[in-house]
Amino acid sequence: MSELLLYYQRPEPATWVFLSSFLLIGIFFVFHRFFCIRNLDILLLILLAPGLMMVYEGRKMRLSEQSSVATSDSLAVGGHPVGHRWPPQTTHYVSLNLQSNSLPSSPPSSYATDSNEWQASTVQFYGFLSLLIACGLLMIRMLVDQALVRRPLLEPNLNIGGLSFIGISLFLFLMANIVTSSPREQQESSPRLGPGYALLNMLPSLPTIPDHASSAEWPGRPTNGAQWLPNVARILAIVSNLAIVIGIIGVGYWHFDNIKTGIGCATMYLMLPYTAQMNGNLEHTTPAALLTLALMTYRQPMFSGLFLGAAAGLVYYPLFLLPLWFSFYWHKGIRPFLMGVSISLLVLVCLLLIHGMSAFTDHLRWMFGLWLPMMEGLSGIWGEDGLQAVFRLPVLVGFILLSLSFCFWPIRKNLGTLMCGTAAIMLAAQFWHGYGGGLFMAWFLPFVLLTIFRPNVDDRVANKVVGAKWFSRHVSSPV
């Protein structure tokens, strides 16, 4: 972004963590009611930042170590890069001023390299562990949300004009980082993806944070893909982030009857350290955008099903939301919702034919994760230096049971159940996600924020709201 604003440099993630944490507390902390659920929720959101920072630092250490090893392998005898011709005067000057004891007596041993690699892996492991602990606390908070009957209106400490200004400014800066970012290969810039949509995995990721360790490895354009793919990735990332913001504000305006609540939730989402780091990763933002739009259009089951089916087709994990959403629409709206989900999945399956019939079966299995749980090649807390992958199986069974339990509990489901239930399921998915579980916060953050700020919506059940007008803010009671 330095090309747009003179002397502007992207802030380091640690700097942004401190700034955003102070902003969150200053704008959303309820100082006149210190012991309240809202303040606890803000602290739980801030607890996500330490783990995210540890994962980032561990990855940076590992990439730095790999870069130094690659650089040492490319050096010629005498310590000069191969093919580099030093000026005679400079070489002579250096040779006169070097002391004998400043030269290493032997090349660096592999012990130091192994030690640094172990330290990087340890930092990353405890980072993922910290992320999952914070996700576990948030999941418990979402599961008990239905028991919180009293929900007083606690608005942000800033008026609607100030919130709008901060939100628009943050959005413009974040999107400018996407526009000016250099695309990287998916496998190197982020943890390996799990089961998902093949066409989405073709697009490169767009890092929006300074990453000095690997900046020299990537020249700024893809080396083995089409030249237009980075532009498609940028456009899709910007549209996805905009859809998330519009969806959050739309829920606040049309379903909460409070535009300030919607703008406050959207501003808080843009302010979080996670958004600054991962808003260029399509596997994070695109499914999140579709899920948020599904919630915003929940009064129209067909459109809600289209969005939810598209999200499930892209990253496979939202398929476990279907028991909750089917149960919500069971008394009214189940058929159009099921039709919408089916249409989206069918269209995505047909688009896989672009790669030809030879790869269609493999891509279809990859799209829906149609194989036994993998035990090798995992990352995150289930990686080689983490927990044994066999313990992932009971976690997966517990997750499936949690997903199916929403068919029967709670019996009477409303808009609040959709929000906190969706957040709880996507939070629980992080625990068995084998490729960086805990980092995919965009899948649950919009629903967590809306649950934190939501008013009492016990009357927003399917029998009353399904089929209501698009822009109706008040739903009349049934006759």
GROMACS .gro file of C-alpha atoms in nm:
model
  479
    1MET     CA    1   0.000   0.000   0.000
    2SER     CA    2   0.305   0.223   0.009
    3GLU     CA    3   0.234   0.311  -0.355
    4LEU     CA    4  -0.096   0.475  -0.255
    5LEU     CA    5   0.005   0.658   0.062
    6LEU     CA    6   0.350   0.812   0.096
    7TYR     CA    7   0.571   0.641   0.356
    8TYR     CA    8   0.289   0.407   0.461
    9GLN     CA    9   0.400   0.064   0.578
   10ARG     CA   10   0.182  -0.225   0.681
   11PRO     CA   11   0.189  -0.265   1.058
   12GLU     CA   12   0.342  -0.574   1.207
   13PRO     CA   13   0.084  -0.820   1.345
   14ALA     CA   14   0.205  -0.764   1.703
   15THR     CA   15   0.151  -0.389   1.667
   16TRP     CA   16  -0.197  -0.441   1.526
   17VAL     CA   17  -0.285  -0.680   1.812
   18PHE     CA   18  -0.214  -0.414   2.073
   19LEU     CA   19  -0.384  -0.133   1.881
   20SER     CA   20  -0.696  -0.334   1.803
   21SER     CA   21  -0.723  -0.466   2.159
   22PHE     CA   22  -0.717  -0.114   2.303
   23LEU     CA   23  -0.970   0.001   2.043
   24LEU     CA   24  -1.200  -0.290   2.122
   25ILE     CA   25  -1.191  -0.213   2.491
   26GLY     CA   26  -1.232   0.161   2.442
   27ILE     CA   27  -1.527   0.137   2.203
   28PHE     CA   28  -1.718  -0.172   2.319
   29PHE     CA   29  -1.626  -0.227   2.686
   30VAL     CA   30  -1.913  -0.144   2.924
   31PHE     CA   31  -1.734   0.060   3.188
   32HIS     CA   32  -2.044   0.143   3.391
   33ARG     CA   33  -2.130  -0.230   3.427
   34PHE     CA   34  -1.793  -0.391   3.479
   35PHE     CA   35  -1.925  -0.737   3.569
   36CYS     CA   36  -2.145  -0.816   3.273
   37ILE     CA   37  -2.153  -1.076   2.998
   38ARG     CA   38  -2.061  -0.821   2.731
   39ASN     CA   39  -1.724  -0.750   2.892
   40LEU     CA   40  -1.658  -1.123   2.927
   41ASP     CA   41  -1.734  -1.169   2.559
   42ILE     CA   42  -1.487  -0.896   2.462
   43LEU     CA   43  -1.216  -1.059   2.671
   44LEU     CA   44  -1.286  -1.394   2.504
   45LEU     CA   45  -1.244  -1.232   2.162
   46ILE     CA   46  -0.915  -1.075   2.269
   47LEU     CA   47  -0.795  -1.418   2.386
   48LEU     CA   48  -0.786  -1.527   2.021
   49ALA     CA   49  -0.500  -1.287   1.950
   50PRO     CA   50  -0.213  -1.450   2.150
   51GLY     CA   51  -0.255  -1.785   1.976
   52LEU     CA   52  -0.277  -1.619   1.636
   53MET     CA   53   0.045  -1.429   1.707
   54MET     CA   54   0.228  -1.742   1.822
   55VAL     CA   55   0.128  -1.928   1.506
   56TYR     CA   56   0.246  -1.635   1.295
   57GLU     CA   57   0.579  -1.607   1.478
   58GLY     CA   58   0.640  -1.983   1.462
   59ARG     CA   59   0.571  -1.989   1.090
   60LYS     CA   60   0.796  -1.687   1.037
   61MET     CA   61   1.076  -1.858   1.230
   62ARG     CA   62   1.038  -2.172   1.021
   63LEU     CA   63   1.036  -1.983   0.691
   64SER     CA   64   1.336  -1.778   0.803
   65GLU     CA   65   1.525  -2.096   0.887
   66GLN     CA   66   1.435  -2.252   0.553
   67SER     CA   67   1.541  -1.935   0.374
   68SER     CA   68   1.878  -1.926   0.554
   69VAL     CA   69   1.942  -2.292   0.471
   70ALA     CA   70   1.858  -2.230   0.105
   71THR     CA   71   2.085  -1.927   0.101
   72SER     CA   72   2.377  -2.116   0.256
   73ASP     CA   73   2.340  -2.390  -0.002
   74SER     CA   74   2.371  -2.135  -0.283
   75LEU     CA   75   2.696  -1.981  -0.155
   76ALA     CA   76   3.026  -2.058  -0.323
   77VAL     CA   77   3.355  -2.130  -0.151
   78GLY     CA   78   3.469  -1.820   0.032
   79GLY     CA   79   3.118  -1.713   0.126
   80HIS     CA   80   3.022  -1.525  -0.192
   81PRO     CA   81   2.708  -1.604  -0.388
   82VAL     CA   82   2.755  -1.806  -0.702
   83GLY     CA   83   2.778  -1.590  -1.011
   84HIS     CA   84   2.831  -1.266  -0.814
   85ARG     CA   85   3.137  -1.060  -0.905
   86TRP     CA   86   3.260  -0.831  -0.628
   87PRO     CA   87   3.438  -0.507  -0.715
   88PRO     CA   88   3.817  -0.538  -0.663
   89GLN     CA   89   3.841  -0.244  -0.423
   90THR     CA   90   3.558  -0.364  -0.205
   91THR     CA   91   3.699  -0.714  -0.187
   92HIS     CA   92   4.043  -0.583  -0.094
   93TYR     CA   93   3.899  -0.355   0.177
   94VAL     CA   94   3.704  -0.635   0.337
   95SER     CA   95   3.999  -0.870   0.332
   96LEU     CA   96   4.215  -0.615   0.515
   97ASN     CA   97   3.965  -0.553   0.793
   98LEU     CA   98   3.850  -0.906   0.868
   99GLN     CA   99   3.997  -1.053   1.181
  100SER     CA  100   4.098  -1.414   1.190
  101ASN     CA  101   3.880  -1.495   1.487
  102SER     CA  102   3.571  -1.356   1.313
  103LEU     CA  103   3.562  -1.642   1.062
  104PRO     CA  104   3.394  -1.965   1.164
  105SER     CA  105   3.634  -2.253   1.204
  106SER     CA  106   3.381  -2.495   1.057
  107PRO     CA  107   3.044  -2.475   0.885
  108PRO     CA  108   2.744  -2.450   1.117
  109SER     CA  109   2.637  -2.787   1.247
  110SER     CA  110   2.294  -2.934   1.195
  111TYR     CA  111   2.232  -2.912   1.571
  112ALA     CA  112   2.158  -2.540   1.554
  113THR     CA  113   1.927  -2.592   1.257
  114ASP     CA  114   1.742  -2.874   1.433
  115SER     CA  115   1.717  -2.663   1.750
  116ASN     CA  116   1.566  -2.369   1.561
  117GLU     CA  117   1.326  -2.599   1.377
  118TRP     CA  118   1.216  -2.753   1.707
  119GLN     CA  119   1.167  -2.408   1.861
  120ALA     CA  120   0.954  -2.296   1.565
  121SER     CA  121   0.743  -2.611   1.584
  122THR     CA  122   0.698  -2.567   1.959
  123VAL     CA  123   0.586  -2.206   1.922
  124GLN     CA  124   0.339  -2.305   1.652
  125PHE     CA  125   0.203  -2.596   1.856
  126TYR     CA  126   0.136  -2.384   2.162
  127GLY     CA  127  -0.012  -2.118   1.936
  128PHE     CA  128  -0.264  -2.364   1.794
  129LEU     CA  129  -0.328  -2.496   2.144
  130SER     CA  130  -0.400  -2.144   2.267
  131LEU     CA  131  -0.633  -2.086   1.972
  132LEU     CA  132  -0.829  -2.403   2.045
  133ILE     CA  133  -0.859  -2.316   2.414
  134ALA     CA  134  -1.005  -1.978   2.321
  135CYS     CA  135  -1.233  -2.146   2.065
  136GLY     CA  136  -1.348  -2.391   2.333
  137LEU     CA  137  -1.441  -2.110   2.569
  138LEU     CA  138  -1.629  -1.932   2.292
  139MET     CA  139  -1.809  -2.255   2.200
  140ILE     CA  140  -1.927  -2.298   2.560
  141ARG     CA  141  -2.045  -1.937   2.555
  142MET     CA  142  -2.245  -2.002   2.236
  143LEU     CA  143  -2.401  -2.321   2.373
  144VAL     CA  144  -2.527  -2.149   2.688
  145ASP     CA  145  -2.649  -1.842   2.502
  146GLN     CA  146  -3.006  -1.971   2.487
  147ALA     CA  147  -3.017  -1.968   2.867
  148LEU     CA  148  -2.942  -1.594   2.881
  149VAL     CA  149  -3.295  -1.456   2.884
  150ARG     CA  150  -3.222  -1.102   2.998
  151ARG     CA  151  -3.046  -0.915   2.719
  152PRO     CA  152  -3.030  -0.543   2.797
  153LEU     CA  153  -2.938  -0.308   2.514
  154LEU     CA  154  -2.570  -0.219   2.564
  155GLU     CA  155  -2.468  -0.006   2.269
  156PRO     CA  156  -2.106   0.082   2.181
  157ASN     CA  157  -1.940   0.381   2.345
  158LEU     CA  158  -1.929   0.563   2.010
  159ASN     CA  159  -2.216   0.710   1.812
  160ILE     CA  160  -2.323   0.576   1.475
  161GLY     CA  161  -2.126   0.838   1.283
  162GLY     CA  162  -1.800   0.754   1.458
  163LEU     CA  163  -1.855   0.381   1.413
  164SER     CA  164  -1.929   0.428   1.045
  165PHE     CA  165  -1.618   0.641   0.991
  166ILE     CA  166  -1.389   0.390   1.166
  167GLY     CA  167  -1.550   0.097   0.986
  168ILE     CA  168  -1.523   0.253   0.640
  169SER     CA  169  -1.162   0.358   0.704
  170LEU     CA  170  -1.065   0.011   0.822
  171PHE     CA  171  -1.235  -0.151   0.526
  172LEU     CA  172  -1.059   0.074   0.276
  173PHE     CA  173  -0.717   0.011   0.431
  174LEU     CA  174  -0.772  -0.364   0.448
  175MET     CA  175  -0.893  -0.383   0.089
  176ALA     CA  176  -0.602  -0.167  -0.029
  177ASN     CA  177  -0.368  -0.420   0.129
  178ILE     CA  178  -0.537  -0.690  -0.077
  179VAL     CA  179  -0.504  -0.490  -0.399
  180THR     CA  180  -0.133  -0.425  -0.348
  181SER     CA  181  -0.042  -0.767  -0.210
  182SER     CA  182   0.173  -1.014  -0.398
  183PRO     CA  183   0.010  -1.352  -0.465
  184ARG     CA  184   0.175  -1.664  -0.334
  185GLU     CA  185   0.136  -2.028  -0.387
  186GLN     CA  186  -0.137  -2.171  -0.165
  187GLN     CA  187   0.077  -2.447  -0.019
  188GLU     CA  188   0.351  -2.211   0.105
  189SER     CA  189   0.157  -1.910   0.224
  190SER     CA  190  -0.085  -2.085   0.459
  191PRO     CA  191  -0.157  -2.426   0.610
  192ARG     CA  192  -0.254  -2.692   0.361
  193LEU     CA  193  -0.624  -2.697   0.286
  194GLY     CA  194  -0.846  -2.983   0.387
  195PRO     CA  195  -1.126  -3.120   0.170
  196GLY     CA  196  -1.270  -2.846  -0.046
  197TYR     CA  197  -1.361  -2.721  -0.389
  198ALA     CA  198  -1.097  -2.774  -0.657
  199LEU     CA  199  -1.168  -2.452  -0.847
  200LEU     CA  200  -1.133  -2.242  -0.531
  201ASN     CA  201  -0.800  -2.408  -0.450
  202MET     CA  202  -0.665  -2.298  -0.789
  203LEU     CA  203  -0.658  -1.935  -0.679
  204PRO     CA  204  -0.351  -1.801  -0.495
  205SER     CA  205  -0.372  -1.652  -0.148
  206LEU     CA  206  -0.305  -1.283  -0.091
  207PRO     CA  207  -0.099  -1.215   0.224
  208THR     CA  208  -0.191  -0.880   0.378
  209ILE     CA  209   0.078  -0.864   0.647
  210PRO     CA  210   0.451  -0.793   0.619
  211ASP     CA  211   0.639  -1.121   0.586
  212HIS     CA  212   1.010  -1.054   0.547
  213ALA     CA  213   1.114  -1.415   0.582
  214SER     CA  214   0.966  -1.527   0.255
  215SER     CA  215   0.932  -1.204   0.060
  216ALA     CA  216   1.241  -1.284  -0.143
  217GLU     CA  217   1.113  -1.624  -0.242
  218TRP     CA  218   0.812  -1.497  -0.432
  219PRO     CA  219   0.868  -1.238  -0.705
  220GLY     CA  220   0.516  -1.098  -0.697
  221ARG     CA  221   0.337  -1.315  -0.950
  222PRO     CA  222   0.256  -1.683  -0.976
  223THR     CA  223   0.521  -1.898  -1.137
  224ASN     CA  224   0.311  -2.188  -1.255
  225GLY     CA  225  -0.041  -2.056  -1.296
  226ALA     CA  226  -0.237  -1.831  -1.527
  227GLN     CA  227  -0.150  -1.464  -1.500
  228TRP     CA  228  -0.512  -1.363  -1.453
  229LEU     CA  229  -0.566  -1.578  -1.143
  230PRO     CA  230  -0.423  -1.320  -0.898
  231ASN     CA  231  -0.666  -1.056  -1.024
  232VAL     CA  232  -0.956  -1.299  -0.989
  233ALA     CA  233  -0.838  -1.377  -0.635
  234ARG     CA  234  -0.820  -1.006  -0.547
  235ILE     CA  235  -1.169  -0.935  -0.682
  236LEU     CA  236  -1.318  -1.237  -0.506
  237ALA     CA  237  -1.147  -1.148  -0.177
  238ILE     CA  238  -1.275  -0.790  -0.187
  239VAL     CA  239  -1.628  -0.901  -0.278
  240SER     CA  240  -1.624  -1.163  -0.001
  241ASN     CA  241  -1.514  -0.916   0.266
  242LEU     CA  242  -1.773  -0.665   0.146
  243ALA     CA  243  -2.042  -0.936   0.160
  244ILE     CA  244  -1.947  -1.020   0.519
  245VAL     CA  245  -1.978  -0.655   0.622
  246ILE     CA  246  -2.307  -0.608   0.435
  247GLY     CA  247  -2.444  -0.930   0.582
  248ILE     CA  248  -2.361  -0.827   0.939
  249ILE     CA  249  -2.508  -0.479   0.895
  250GLY     CA  250  -2.813  -0.625   0.720
  251VAL     CA  251  -2.883  -0.860   1.010
  252GLY     CA  252  -2.862  -0.569   1.252
  253TYR     CA  253  -3.090  -0.348   1.045
  254TRP     CA  254  -3.358  -0.593   0.927
  255HIS     CA  255  -3.358  -0.856   1.202
  256PHE     CA  256  -3.243  -0.666   1.514
  257ASP     CA  257  -3.423  -0.340   1.420
  258ASN     CA  258  -3.107  -0.155   1.521
  259ILE     CA  259  -2.867  -0.028   1.255
  260LYS     CA  260  -2.617   0.084   1.518
  261THR     CA  261  -2.583  -0.272   1.643
  262GLY     CA  262  -2.511  -0.395   1.291
  263ILE     CA  263  -2.252  -0.125   1.223
  264GLY     CA  264  -2.093  -0.193   1.562
  265CYS     CA  265  -2.062  -0.566   1.490
  266ALA     CA  266  -1.916  -0.500   1.144
  267THR     CA  267  -1.665  -0.249   1.284
  268MET     CA  268  -1.560  -0.495   1.553
  269TYR     CA  269  -1.507  -0.765   1.290
  270LEU     CA  270  -1.286  -0.536   1.081
  271MET     CA  271  -1.095  -0.433   1.393
  272LEU     CA  272  -0.994  -0.782   1.503
  273PRO     CA  273  -0.631  -0.889   1.445
  274TYR     CA  274  -0.749  -1.195   1.255
  275THR     CA  275  -0.919  -0.985   0.987
  276ALA     CA  276  -0.600  -0.791   0.919
  277GLN     CA  277  -0.403  -1.114   0.872
  278MET     CA  278  -0.641  -1.343   0.686
  279ASN     CA  279  -0.873  -1.121   0.481
  280GLY     CA  280  -0.685  -1.218   0.165
  281ASN     CA  281  -0.734  -1.595   0.210
  282LEU     CA  282  -1.030  -1.707   0.002
  283GLU     CA  283  -1.082  -2.032   0.190
  284HIS     CA  284  -1.150  -1.814   0.495
  285THR     CA  285  -1.354  -1.525   0.357
  286THR     CA  286  -1.561  -1.674   0.074
  287PRO     CA  287  -1.742  -1.942   0.281
  288ALA     CA  288  -1.784  -1.690   0.562
  289ALA     CA  289  -1.948  -1.443   0.324
  290LEU     CA  290  -2.191  -1.706   0.197
  291LEU     CA  291  -2.282  -1.817   0.549
  292THR     CA  292  -2.340  -1.458   0.662
  293LEU     CA  293  -2.564  -1.392   0.361
  294ALA     CA  294  -2.755  -1.713   0.439
  295LEU     CA  295  -2.831  -1.573   0.784
  296MET     CA  296  -2.930  -1.233   0.647
  297THR     CA  297  -3.178  -1.393   0.405
  298TYR     CA  298  -3.314  -1.650   0.650
  299ARG     CA  299  -3.670  -1.522   0.593
  300GLN     CA  300  -3.643  -1.648   0.232
  301PRO     CA  301  -3.556  -2.020   0.261
  302MET     CA  302  -3.472  -2.059  -0.108
  303PHE     CA  303  -3.201  -1.791  -0.104
  304SER     CA  304  -3.076  -1.898   0.237
  305GLY     CA  305  -3.040  -2.253   0.103
  306LEU     CA  306  -2.856  -2.131  -0.206
  307PHE     CA  307  -2.597  -1.946   0.005
  308LEU     CA  308  -2.556  -2.226   0.259
  309GLY     CA  309  -2.526  -2.489  -0.013
  310ALA     CA  310  -2.261  -2.283  -0.194
  311ALA     CA  311  -2.060  -2.248   0.128
  312ALA     CA  312  -2.087  -2.622   0.195
  313GLY     CA  313  -1.972  -2.698  -0.157
  314LEU     CA  314  -1.663  -2.481  -0.124
  315VAL     CA  315  -1.517  -2.604   0.204
  316TYR     CA  316  -1.734  -2.905   0.302
  317TYR     CA  317  -1.750  -2.821   0.674
  318PRO     CA  318  -2.080  -2.622   0.660
  319LEU     CA  319  -2.251  -2.947   0.559
  320PHE     CA  320  -2.270  -3.021   0.931
  321LEU     CA  321  -2.492  -2.713   0.970
  322LEU     CA  322  -2.774  -2.880   0.778
  323PRO     CA  323  -2.932  -3.059   1.079
  324LEU     CA  324  -2.967  -2.725   1.261
  325TRP     CA  325  -3.107  -2.539   0.962
  326PHE     CA  326  -3.335  -2.826   0.856
  327SER     CA  327  -3.477  -2.835   1.207
  328PHE     CA  328  -3.536  -2.459   1.203
  329TYR     CA  329  -3.734  -2.474   0.875
  330TRP     CA  330  -3.905  -2.804   0.956
  331HIS     CA  331  -4.248  -2.652   1.025
  332LYS     CA  332  -4.232  -2.400   0.741
  333GLY     CA  333  -3.985  -2.350   0.460
  334ILE     CA  334  -3.809  -2.687   0.454
  335ARG     CA  335  -3.884  -2.760   0.088
  336PRO     CA  336  -3.754  -2.434  -0.064
  337PHE     CA  337  -3.452  -2.447   0.166
  338LEU     CA  338  -3.371  -2.802   0.061
  339MET     CA  339  -3.421  -2.702  -0.302
  340GLY     CA  340  -3.179  -2.411  -0.267
  341VAL     CA  341  -2.910  -2.628  -0.106
  342SER     CA  342  -2.951  -2.892  -0.376
  343ILE     CA  343  -2.929  -2.640  -0.661
  344SER     CA  344  -2.607  -2.487  -0.527
  345LEU     CA  345  -2.438  -2.822  -0.474
  346LEU     CA  346  -2.551  -2.949  -0.817
  347VAL     CA  347  -2.415  -2.640  -0.993
  348LEU     CA  348  -2.079  -2.669  -0.815
  349VAL     CA  349  -2.059  -3.039  -0.899
  350CYS     CA  350  -2.128  -2.968  -1.267
  351LEU     CA  351  -1.858  -2.700  -1.273
  352LEU     CA  352  -1.605  -2.965  -1.176
  353LEU     CA  353  -1.644  -3.103  -1.529
  354ILE     CA  354  -1.428  -2.813  -1.646
  355HIS     CA  355  -1.124  -3.021  -1.550
  356GLY     CA  356  -1.252  -3.315  -1.757
  357MET     CA  357  -1.407  -3.648  -1.672
  358SER     CA  358  -1.073  -3.803  -1.579
  359ALA     CA  359  -1.034  -3.579  -1.272
  360PHE     CA  360  -1.405  -3.548  -1.194
  361THR     CA  361  -1.423  -3.839  -0.950
  362ASP     CA  362  -1.119  -3.728  -0.752
  363HIS     CA  363  -1.242  -3.369  -0.733
  364LEU     CA  364  -1.587  -3.487  -0.624
  365ARG     CA  365  -1.438  -3.691  -0.341
  366TRP     CA  366  -1.218  -3.397  -0.245
  367MET     CA  367  -1.520  -3.163  -0.250
  368PHE     CA  368  -1.720  -3.370   0.002
  369GLY     CA  369  -1.433  -3.535   0.190
  370LEU     CA  370  -1.542  -3.886   0.086
  371TRP     CA  371  -1.262  -4.085   0.249
  372LEU     CA  372  -1.158  -4.218   0.584
  373PRO     CA  373  -1.011  -3.963   0.829
  374MET     CA  374  -0.650  -3.895   0.737
  375MET     CA  375  -0.376  -3.974   0.986
  376GLU     CA  376  -0.070  -3.843   0.800
  377GLY     CA  377   0.029  -3.516   0.640
  378LEU     CA  378  -0.174  -3.308   0.887
  379SER     CA  379  -0.079  -2.970   1.029
  380GLY     CA  380  -0.176  -2.753   1.323
  381ILE     CA  381  -0.222  -2.925   1.655
  382TRP     CA  382  -0.250  -3.260   1.476
  383GLY     CA  383   0.079  -3.218   1.290
  384GLU     CA  384   0.395  -3.422   1.324
  385ASP     CA  385   0.509  -3.228   1.631
  386GLY     CA  386   0.162  -3.212   1.788
  387LEU     CA  387  -0.091  -3.458   1.924
  388GLN     CA  388  -0.124  -3.803   1.781
  389ALA     CA  389  -0.374  -3.810   1.498
  390VAL     CA  390  -0.553  -4.111   1.647
  391PHE     CA  391  -0.703  -3.882   1.915
  392ARG     CA  392  -0.868  -3.688   1.633
  393LEU     CA  393  -1.120  -3.970   1.582
  394PRO     CA  394  -1.312  -3.930   1.912
  395VAL     CA  395  -1.312  -3.554   1.858
  396LEU     CA  396  -1.469  -3.610   1.516
  397VAL     CA  397  -1.732  -3.842   1.664
  398GLY     CA  398  -1.818  -3.585   1.930
  399PHE     CA  399  -1.848  -3.317   1.663
  400ILE     CA  400  -2.091  -3.530   1.458
  401LEU     CA  401  -2.300  -3.597   1.768
  402LEU     CA  402  -2.309  -3.223   1.845
  403SER     CA  403  -2.423  -3.149   1.491
  404LEU     CA  404  -2.699  -3.412   1.503
  405SER     CA  405  -2.812  -3.301   1.849
  406PHE     CA  406  -2.941  -2.976   1.704
  407CYS     CA  407  -3.215  -3.177   1.532
  408PHE     CA  408  -3.378  -3.222   1.872
  409TRP     CA  409  -3.235  -2.944   2.092
  410PRO     CA  410  -3.363  -2.690   2.156
  411ILE     CA  411  -3.715  -2.791   2.057
  412ARG     CA  412  -3.827  -2.440   1.966
  413LYS     CA  413  -3.570  -2.278   1.741
  414ASN     CA  414  -3.556  -1.908   1.661
  415LEU     CA  415  -3.315  -1.667   1.499
  416GLY     CA  416  -3.099  -1.667   1.809
  417THR     CA  417  -3.069  -2.046   1.788
  418LEU     CA  418  -2.954  -2.020   1.427
  419MET     CA  419  -2.682  -1.771   1.517
  420CYS     CA  420  -2.540  -1.933   1.830
  421GLY     CA  421  -2.585  -2.287   1.693
  422THR     CA  422  -2.405  -2.206   1.369
  423ALA     CA  423  -2.125  -2.039   1.564
  424ALA     CA  424  -2.096  -2.337   1.801
  425ILE     CA  425  -2.077  -2.593   1.518
  426MET     CA  426  -1.817  -2.397   1.321
  427LEU     CA  427  -1.618  -2.346   1.641
  428ALA     CA  428  -1.631  -2.718   1.712
  429ALA     CA  429  -1.509  -2.790   1.358
  430GLN     CA  430  -1.180  -2.622   1.445
  431PHE     CA  431  -1.092  -2.900   1.691
  432TRP     CA  432  -1.081  -3.178   1.433
  433HIS     CA  433  -0.975  -2.968   1.135
  434GLY     CA  434  -0.652  -3.136   1.029
  435TYR     CA  435  -0.497  -2.844   0.841
  436GLY     CA  436  -0.464  -2.550   1.078
  437GLY     CA  437  -0.773  -2.585   1.295
  438GLY     CA  438  -0.829  -2.267   1.495
  439LEU     CA  439  -0.717  -2.030   1.220
  440PHE     CA  440  -1.044  -2.035   1.024
  441MET     CA  441  -1.211  -1.774   1.242
  442ALA     CA  442  -1.410  -1.608   0.966
  443TRP     CA  443  -1.635  -1.913   0.959
  444PHE     CA  444  -1.769  -1.833   1.307
  445LEU     CA  445  -1.672  -1.475   1.398
  446PRO     CA  446  -1.971  -1.300   1.227
  447PHE     CA  447  -2.212  -1.531   1.410
  448VAL     CA  448  -2.028  -1.492   1.741
  449LEU     CA  449  -2.040  -1.113   1.716
  450LEU     CA  450  -2.408  -1.109   1.620
  451THR     CA  451  -2.485  -1.344   1.909
  452ILE     CA  452  -2.300  -1.118   2.151
  453PHE     CA  453  -2.490  -0.807   2.041
  454ARG     CA  454  -2.829  -0.958   1.960
  455PRO     CA  455  -3.147  -0.852   2.138
  456ASN     CA  456  -3.420  -1.091   2.246
  457VAL     CA  457  -3.542  -1.262   1.927
  458ASP     CA  458  -3.748  -1.545   2.077
  459ASP     CA  459  -4.041  -1.450   1.852
  460ARG     CA  460  -3.840  -1.493   1.528
  461VAL     CA  461  -3.945  -1.850   1.452
  462ALA     CA  462  -4.001  -2.002   1.108
  463ASN     CA  463  -4.381  -2.002   1.135
  464LYS     CA  464  -4.380  -1.623   1.173
  465VAL     CA  465  -4.091  -1.502   0.960
  466VAL     CA  466  -4.069  -1.733   0.660
  467GLY     CA  467  -4.214  -1.563   0.357
  468ALA     CA  468  -4.199  -1.213   0.506
  469LYS     CA  469  -4.118  -0.925   0.276
  470TRP     CA  470  -3.752  -0.873   0.191
  471PHE     CA  471  -3.709  -0.534   0.353
  472SER     CA  472  -3.966  -0.570   0.630
  473ARG     CA  473  -3.816  -0.478   0.966
  474HIS     CA  474  -4.118  -0.583   1.174
  475VAL     CA  475  -4.282  -0.922   1.143
  476SER     CA  476  -4.647  -0.931   1.236
  477SER     CA  477  -4.781  -1.202   1.460
  478PRO     CA  478  -4.977  -1.484   1.301
  479VAL     CA  479  -5.354  -1.458   1.307
   0.00000   0.00000   0.00000
